[in-house]
PDB file of C-alpha atoms in Angstrom:
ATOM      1  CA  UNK U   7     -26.699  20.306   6.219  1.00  0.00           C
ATOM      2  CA  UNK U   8     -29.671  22.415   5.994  1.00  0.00           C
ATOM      3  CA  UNK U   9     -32.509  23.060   8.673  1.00  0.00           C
ATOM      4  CA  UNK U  10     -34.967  23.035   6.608  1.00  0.00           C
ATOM      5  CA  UNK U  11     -38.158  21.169   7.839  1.00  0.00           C
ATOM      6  CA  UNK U  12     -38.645  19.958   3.741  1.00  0.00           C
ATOM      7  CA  UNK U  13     -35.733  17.900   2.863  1.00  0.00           C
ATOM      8  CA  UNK U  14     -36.744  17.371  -0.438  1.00  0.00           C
ATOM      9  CA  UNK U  15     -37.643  20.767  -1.327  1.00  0.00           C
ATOM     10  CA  UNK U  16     -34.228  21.649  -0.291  1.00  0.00           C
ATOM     11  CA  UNK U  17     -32.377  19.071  -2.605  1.00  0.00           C
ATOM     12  CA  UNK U  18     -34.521  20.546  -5.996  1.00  0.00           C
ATOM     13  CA  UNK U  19     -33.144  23.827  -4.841  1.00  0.00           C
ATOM     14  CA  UNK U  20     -29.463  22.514  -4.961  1.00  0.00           C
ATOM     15  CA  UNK U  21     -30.704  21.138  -8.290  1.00  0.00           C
ATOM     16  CA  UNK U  22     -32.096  24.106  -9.406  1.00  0.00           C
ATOM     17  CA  UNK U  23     -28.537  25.917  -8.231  1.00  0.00           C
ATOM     18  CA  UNK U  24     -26.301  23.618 -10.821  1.00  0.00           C
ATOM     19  CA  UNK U  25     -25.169  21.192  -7.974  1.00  0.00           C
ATOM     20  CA  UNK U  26     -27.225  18.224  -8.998  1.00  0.00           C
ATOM     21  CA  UNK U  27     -24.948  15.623  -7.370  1.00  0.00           C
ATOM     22  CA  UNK U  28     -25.587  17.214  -4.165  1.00  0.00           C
ATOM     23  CA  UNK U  29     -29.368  17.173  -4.743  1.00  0.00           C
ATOM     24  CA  UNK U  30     -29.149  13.369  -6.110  1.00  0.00           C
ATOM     25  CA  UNK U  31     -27.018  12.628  -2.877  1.00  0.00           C
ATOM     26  CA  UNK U  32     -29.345  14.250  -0.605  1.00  0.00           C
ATOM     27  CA  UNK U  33     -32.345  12.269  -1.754  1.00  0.00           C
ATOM     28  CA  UNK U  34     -30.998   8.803  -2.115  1.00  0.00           C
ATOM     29  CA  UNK U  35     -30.039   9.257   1.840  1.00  0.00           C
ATOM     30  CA  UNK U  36     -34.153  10.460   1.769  1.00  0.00           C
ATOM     31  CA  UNK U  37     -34.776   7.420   0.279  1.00  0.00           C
ATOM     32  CA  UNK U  38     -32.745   4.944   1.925  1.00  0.00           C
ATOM     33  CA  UNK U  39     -34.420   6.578   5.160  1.00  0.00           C
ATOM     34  CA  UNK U  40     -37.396   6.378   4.165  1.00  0.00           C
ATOM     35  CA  UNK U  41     -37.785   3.962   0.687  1.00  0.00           C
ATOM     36  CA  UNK U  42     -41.863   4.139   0.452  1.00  0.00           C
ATOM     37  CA  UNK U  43     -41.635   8.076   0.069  1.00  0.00           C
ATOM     38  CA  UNK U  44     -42.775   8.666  -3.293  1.00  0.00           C
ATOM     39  CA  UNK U  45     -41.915  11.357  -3.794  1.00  0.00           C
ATOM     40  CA  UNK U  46     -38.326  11.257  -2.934  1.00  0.00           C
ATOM     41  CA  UNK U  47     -38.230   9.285  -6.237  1.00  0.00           C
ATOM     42  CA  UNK U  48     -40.340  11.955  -8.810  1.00  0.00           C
ATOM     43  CA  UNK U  49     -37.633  14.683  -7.046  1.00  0.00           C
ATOM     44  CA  UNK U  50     -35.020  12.100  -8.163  1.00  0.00           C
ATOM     45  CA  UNK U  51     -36.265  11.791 -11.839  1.00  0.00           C
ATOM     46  CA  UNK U  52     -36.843  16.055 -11.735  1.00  0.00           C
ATOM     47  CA  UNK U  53     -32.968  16.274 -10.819  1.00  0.00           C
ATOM     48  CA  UNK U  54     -31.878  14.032 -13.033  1.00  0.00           C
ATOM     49  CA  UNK U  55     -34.073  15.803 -15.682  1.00  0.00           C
ATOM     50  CA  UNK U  56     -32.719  18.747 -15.167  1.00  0.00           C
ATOM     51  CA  UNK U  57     -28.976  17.642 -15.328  1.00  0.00           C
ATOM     52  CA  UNK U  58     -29.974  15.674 -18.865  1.00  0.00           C
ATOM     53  CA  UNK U  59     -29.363  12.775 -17.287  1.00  0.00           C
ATOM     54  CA  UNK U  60     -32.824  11.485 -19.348  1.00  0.00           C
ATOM     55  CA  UNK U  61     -31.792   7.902 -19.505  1.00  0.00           C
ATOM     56  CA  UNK U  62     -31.572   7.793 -15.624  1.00  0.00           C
ATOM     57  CA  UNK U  63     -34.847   9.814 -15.264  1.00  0.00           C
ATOM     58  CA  UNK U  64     -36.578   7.519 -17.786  1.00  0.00           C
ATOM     59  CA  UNK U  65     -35.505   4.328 -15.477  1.00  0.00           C
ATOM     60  CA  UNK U  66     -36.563   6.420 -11.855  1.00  0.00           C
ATOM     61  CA  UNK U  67     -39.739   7.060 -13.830  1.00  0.00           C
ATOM     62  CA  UNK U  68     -40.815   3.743 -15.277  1.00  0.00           C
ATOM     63  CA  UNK U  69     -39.572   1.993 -11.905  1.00  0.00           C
ATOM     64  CA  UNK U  70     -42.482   4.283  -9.938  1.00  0.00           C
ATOM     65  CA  UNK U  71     -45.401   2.114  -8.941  1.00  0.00           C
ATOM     66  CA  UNK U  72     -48.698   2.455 -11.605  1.00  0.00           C
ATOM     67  CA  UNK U  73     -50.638   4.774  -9.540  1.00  0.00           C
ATOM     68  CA  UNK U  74     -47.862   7.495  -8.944  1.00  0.00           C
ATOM     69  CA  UNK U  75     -47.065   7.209 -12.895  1.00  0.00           C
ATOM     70  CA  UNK U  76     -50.305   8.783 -12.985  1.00  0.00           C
ATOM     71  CA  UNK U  77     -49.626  11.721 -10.995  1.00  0.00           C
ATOM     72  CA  UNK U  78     -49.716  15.214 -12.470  1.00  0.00           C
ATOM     73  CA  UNK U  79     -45.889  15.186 -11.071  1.00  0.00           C
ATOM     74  CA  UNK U  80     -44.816  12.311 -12.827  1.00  0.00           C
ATOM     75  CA  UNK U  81     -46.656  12.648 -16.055  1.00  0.00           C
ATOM     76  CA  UNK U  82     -45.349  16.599 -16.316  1.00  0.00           C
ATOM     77  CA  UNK U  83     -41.844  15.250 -15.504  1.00  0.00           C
ATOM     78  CA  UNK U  84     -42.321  12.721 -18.432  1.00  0.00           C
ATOM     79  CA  UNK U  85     -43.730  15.212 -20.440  1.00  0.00           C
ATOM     80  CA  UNK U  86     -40.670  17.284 -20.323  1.00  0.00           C
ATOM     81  CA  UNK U  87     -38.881  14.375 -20.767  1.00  0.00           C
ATOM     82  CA  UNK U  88     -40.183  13.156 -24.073  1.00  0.00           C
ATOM     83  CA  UNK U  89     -39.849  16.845 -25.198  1.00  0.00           C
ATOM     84  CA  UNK U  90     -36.128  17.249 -24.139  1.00  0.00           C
ATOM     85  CA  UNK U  91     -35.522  13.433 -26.217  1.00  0.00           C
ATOM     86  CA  UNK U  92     -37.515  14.846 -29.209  1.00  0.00           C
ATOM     87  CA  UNK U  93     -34.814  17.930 -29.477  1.00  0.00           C
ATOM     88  CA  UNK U  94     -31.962  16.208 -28.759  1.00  0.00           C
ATOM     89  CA  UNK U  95     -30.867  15.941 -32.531  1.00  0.00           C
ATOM     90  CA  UNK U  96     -33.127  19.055 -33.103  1.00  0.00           C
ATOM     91  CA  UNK U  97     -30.965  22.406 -34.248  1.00  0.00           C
ATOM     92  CA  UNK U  98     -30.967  25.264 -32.156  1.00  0.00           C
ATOM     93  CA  UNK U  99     -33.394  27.716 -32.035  1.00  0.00           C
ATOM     94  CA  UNK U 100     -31.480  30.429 -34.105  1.00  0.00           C
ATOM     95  CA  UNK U 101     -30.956  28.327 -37.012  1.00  0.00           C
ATOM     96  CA  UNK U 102     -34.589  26.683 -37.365  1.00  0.00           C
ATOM     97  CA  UNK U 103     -35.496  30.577 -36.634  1.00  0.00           C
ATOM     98  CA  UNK U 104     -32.898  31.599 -40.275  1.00  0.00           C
ATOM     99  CA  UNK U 105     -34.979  28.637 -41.869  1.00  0.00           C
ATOM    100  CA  UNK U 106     -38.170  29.653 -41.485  1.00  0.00           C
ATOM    101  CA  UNK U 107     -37.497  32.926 -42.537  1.00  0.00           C
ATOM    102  CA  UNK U 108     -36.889  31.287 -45.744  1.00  0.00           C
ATOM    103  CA  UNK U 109     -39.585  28.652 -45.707  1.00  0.00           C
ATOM    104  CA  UNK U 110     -42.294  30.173 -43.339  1.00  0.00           C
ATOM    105  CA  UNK U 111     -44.571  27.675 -44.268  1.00  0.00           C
ATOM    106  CA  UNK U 112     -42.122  24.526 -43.275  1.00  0.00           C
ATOM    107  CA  UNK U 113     -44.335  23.640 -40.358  1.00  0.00           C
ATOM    108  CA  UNK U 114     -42.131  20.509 -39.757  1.00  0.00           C
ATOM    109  CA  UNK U 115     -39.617  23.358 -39.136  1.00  0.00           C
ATOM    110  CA  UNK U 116     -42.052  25.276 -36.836  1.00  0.00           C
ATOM    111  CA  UNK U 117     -42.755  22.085 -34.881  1.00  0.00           C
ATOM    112  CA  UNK U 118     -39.227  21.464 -33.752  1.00  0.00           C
ATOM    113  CA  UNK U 119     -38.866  25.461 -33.109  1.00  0.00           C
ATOM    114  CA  UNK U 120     -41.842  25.004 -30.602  1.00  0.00           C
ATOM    115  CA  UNK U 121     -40.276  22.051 -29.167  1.00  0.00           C
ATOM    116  CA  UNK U 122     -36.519  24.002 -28.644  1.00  0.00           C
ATOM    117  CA  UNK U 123     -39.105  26.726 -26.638  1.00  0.00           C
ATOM    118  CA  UNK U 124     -40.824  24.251 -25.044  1.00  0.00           C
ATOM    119  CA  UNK U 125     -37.410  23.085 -23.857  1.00  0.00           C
ATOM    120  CA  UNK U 126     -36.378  26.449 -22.606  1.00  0.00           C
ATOM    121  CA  UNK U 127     -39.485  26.951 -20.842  1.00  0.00           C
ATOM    122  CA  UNK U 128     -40.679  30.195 -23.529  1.00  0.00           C
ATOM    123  CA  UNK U 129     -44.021  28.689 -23.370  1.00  0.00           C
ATOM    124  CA  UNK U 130     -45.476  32.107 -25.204  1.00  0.00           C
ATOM    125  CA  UNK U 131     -43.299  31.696 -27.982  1.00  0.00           C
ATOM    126  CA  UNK U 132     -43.962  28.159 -28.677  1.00  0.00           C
ATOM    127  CA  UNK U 133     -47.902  28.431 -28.640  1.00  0.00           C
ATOM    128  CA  UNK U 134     -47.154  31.210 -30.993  1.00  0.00           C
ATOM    129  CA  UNK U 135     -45.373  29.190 -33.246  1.00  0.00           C
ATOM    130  CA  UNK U 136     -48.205  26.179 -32.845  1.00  0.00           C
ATOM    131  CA  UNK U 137     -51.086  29.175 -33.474  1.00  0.00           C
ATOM    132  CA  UNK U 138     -49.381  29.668 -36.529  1.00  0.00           C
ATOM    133  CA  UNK U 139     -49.123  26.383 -37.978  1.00  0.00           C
ATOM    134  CA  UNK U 140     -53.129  25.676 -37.130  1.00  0.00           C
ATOM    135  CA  UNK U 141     -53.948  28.993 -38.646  1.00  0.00           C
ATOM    136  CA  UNK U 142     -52.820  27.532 -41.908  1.00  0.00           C
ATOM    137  CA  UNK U 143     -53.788  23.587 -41.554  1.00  0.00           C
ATOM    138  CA  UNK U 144     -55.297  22.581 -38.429  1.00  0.00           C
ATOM    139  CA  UNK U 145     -54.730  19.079 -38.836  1.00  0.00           C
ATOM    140  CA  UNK U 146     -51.305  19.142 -39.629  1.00  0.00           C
ATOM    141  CA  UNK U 147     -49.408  15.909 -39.238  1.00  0.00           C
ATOM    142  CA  UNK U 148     -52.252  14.286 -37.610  1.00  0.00           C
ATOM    143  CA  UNK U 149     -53.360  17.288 -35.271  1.00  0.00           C
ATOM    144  CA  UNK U 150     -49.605  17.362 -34.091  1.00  0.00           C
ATOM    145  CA  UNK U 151     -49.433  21.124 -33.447  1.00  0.00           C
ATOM    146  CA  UNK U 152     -52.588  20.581 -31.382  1.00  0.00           C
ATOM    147  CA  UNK U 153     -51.204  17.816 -29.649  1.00  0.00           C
ATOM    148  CA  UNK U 154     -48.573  20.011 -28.377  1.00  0.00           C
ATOM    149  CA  UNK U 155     -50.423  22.885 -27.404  1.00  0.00           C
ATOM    150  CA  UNK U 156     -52.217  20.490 -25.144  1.00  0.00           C
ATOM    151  CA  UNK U 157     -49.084  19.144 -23.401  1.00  0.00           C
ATOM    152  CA  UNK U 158     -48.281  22.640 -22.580  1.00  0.00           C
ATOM    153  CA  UNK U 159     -51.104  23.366 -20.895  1.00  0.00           C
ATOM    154  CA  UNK U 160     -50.800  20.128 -18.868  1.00  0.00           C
ATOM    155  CA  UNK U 161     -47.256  21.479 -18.287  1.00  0.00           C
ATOM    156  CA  UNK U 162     -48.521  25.124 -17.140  1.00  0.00           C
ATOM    157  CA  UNK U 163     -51.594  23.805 -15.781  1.00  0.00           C
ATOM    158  CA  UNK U 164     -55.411  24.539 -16.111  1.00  0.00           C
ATOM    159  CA  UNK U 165     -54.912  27.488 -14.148  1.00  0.00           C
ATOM    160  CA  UNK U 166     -51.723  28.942 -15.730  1.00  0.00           C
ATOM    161  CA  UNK U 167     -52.776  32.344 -17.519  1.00  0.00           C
ATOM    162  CA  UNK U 168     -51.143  31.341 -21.251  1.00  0.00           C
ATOM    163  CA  UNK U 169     -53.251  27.818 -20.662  1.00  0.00           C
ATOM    164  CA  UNK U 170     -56.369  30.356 -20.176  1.00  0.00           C
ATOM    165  CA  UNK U 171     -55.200  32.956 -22.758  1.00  0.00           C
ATOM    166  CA  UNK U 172     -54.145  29.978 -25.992  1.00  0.00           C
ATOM    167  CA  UNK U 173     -56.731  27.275 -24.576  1.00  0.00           C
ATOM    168  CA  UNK U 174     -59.248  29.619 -25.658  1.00  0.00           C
ATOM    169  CA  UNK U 175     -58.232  30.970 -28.590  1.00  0.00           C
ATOM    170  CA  UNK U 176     -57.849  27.070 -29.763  1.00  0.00           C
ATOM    171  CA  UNK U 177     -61.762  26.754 -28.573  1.00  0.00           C
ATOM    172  CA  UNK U 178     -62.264  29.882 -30.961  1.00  0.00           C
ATOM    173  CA  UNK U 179     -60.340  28.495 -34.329  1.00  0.00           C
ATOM    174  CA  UNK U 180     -61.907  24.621 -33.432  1.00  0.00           C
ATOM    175  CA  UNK U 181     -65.152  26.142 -33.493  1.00  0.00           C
TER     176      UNK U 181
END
C-alpha cells in the first residue's frame, strides 16, 4: 500500500507502469469506499483505456452521469477512445508510411496515418500529415482532416504549444 495522500493518482501511475489490474483493483476499493467520487470512475475508464480494454472503458464511460460526460476528462478520454476504435483494423504506421510513398496524394491513406500517430501520442507528426492533406483540398471528406486537427487540440489543450503553433497556421490557410 502506498502513502500517498492521492489514491487515485497513485493507481494511474500503476497504470501508467503496465500493472493495470493493480490500478483497476485499487480504484474499485476507491469506489466501493466512496461510490459518488467521480472521478474514481473517469480514472477507471483511463486504465482501462490504456490496457485496450475499450469495450469496458466505453461501458465506465457511458454509465457516468450527463454532467461529468461533459467534462474535459471524460470527453478527452472518449476522444482517445474513438481514435484507438477507428485504428483498430487500421495498418501500422510503417506500411501506410510505404503506401504513401507510392500514392502521396491517397489522403484516405494519410487520414488513418494521422490516426496511428494520434494513437501513439506523435501529435506533431499527425498535424503534419492533416496540414498536408488541407494544403491540397481543404474540405476533404467533409472537412475530415479538419475535424481531426480539432480533436487534437482538445486532446493537447488550448494551451498546449502544437495547439498554438497548428491552430494558427489552420486560422492562416482558412483565411
Amino acid at each position: 500500500e502506498s502513502n500517498s495522500s492521492n489514491p487515485i493518482a497513485d493507481a494511474l501511475a500503476l497504470s501508467d507502469a503496465g500493472d493495470h489490474e493493480q490500478a483497476i483493483e485499487s480504484l474499485k476499493a476507491l469506489n466501493q469506499a466512496d461510490p459518488s467520487n467521480t472521478d474514481v470512475y473517469l480514472a477507471i475508464a483511463r486504465v482501462y483505456l490504456n490496457s485496450s480494454d475499450l469495450e469496458n472503458c466505453e461501458a465506465v464511460l457511458k454509465a457516468l452521469p450527463a454532467n461529468v460526460q461533459i467534462s474535459p476528462e471524460a470527453k478527452k478520454i472518449d476522444t482517445e477512445l474513438s481514435l484507438l476504435k477507428a485504428t483498430s483494423n487500421s495498418p501500422e504506421t510503417d506500411e501506410l508510411l510505404s503506401q504513401l510513398e507510392s500514392d502521396p496524394d491517397n489522403h484516405a491513406l494519410r487520414v488513418q496515418l494521422a490516426n496511428q500517430y494520434i494513437v501513439s501520442k506523435q501529435y506533431e507528426q499527425a498535424l503534419e500529415a492533416l496540414m498536408y492533406i488541407l494544403n491540397k483540398d481543404i474540405n476533404f471528406q467533409d472537412g475530415e482532416a479538419k475535424a481531426s486537427m480539432l480533436k487534437i487540440f482538445e486532446l493537447l489543450g488550448a494551451q498546449d504549444p502544437l495547439t498554438r503553433q497548428y491552430r494558427s497556421k489552420l486560422a492562416t490557410m482558412l483565411y
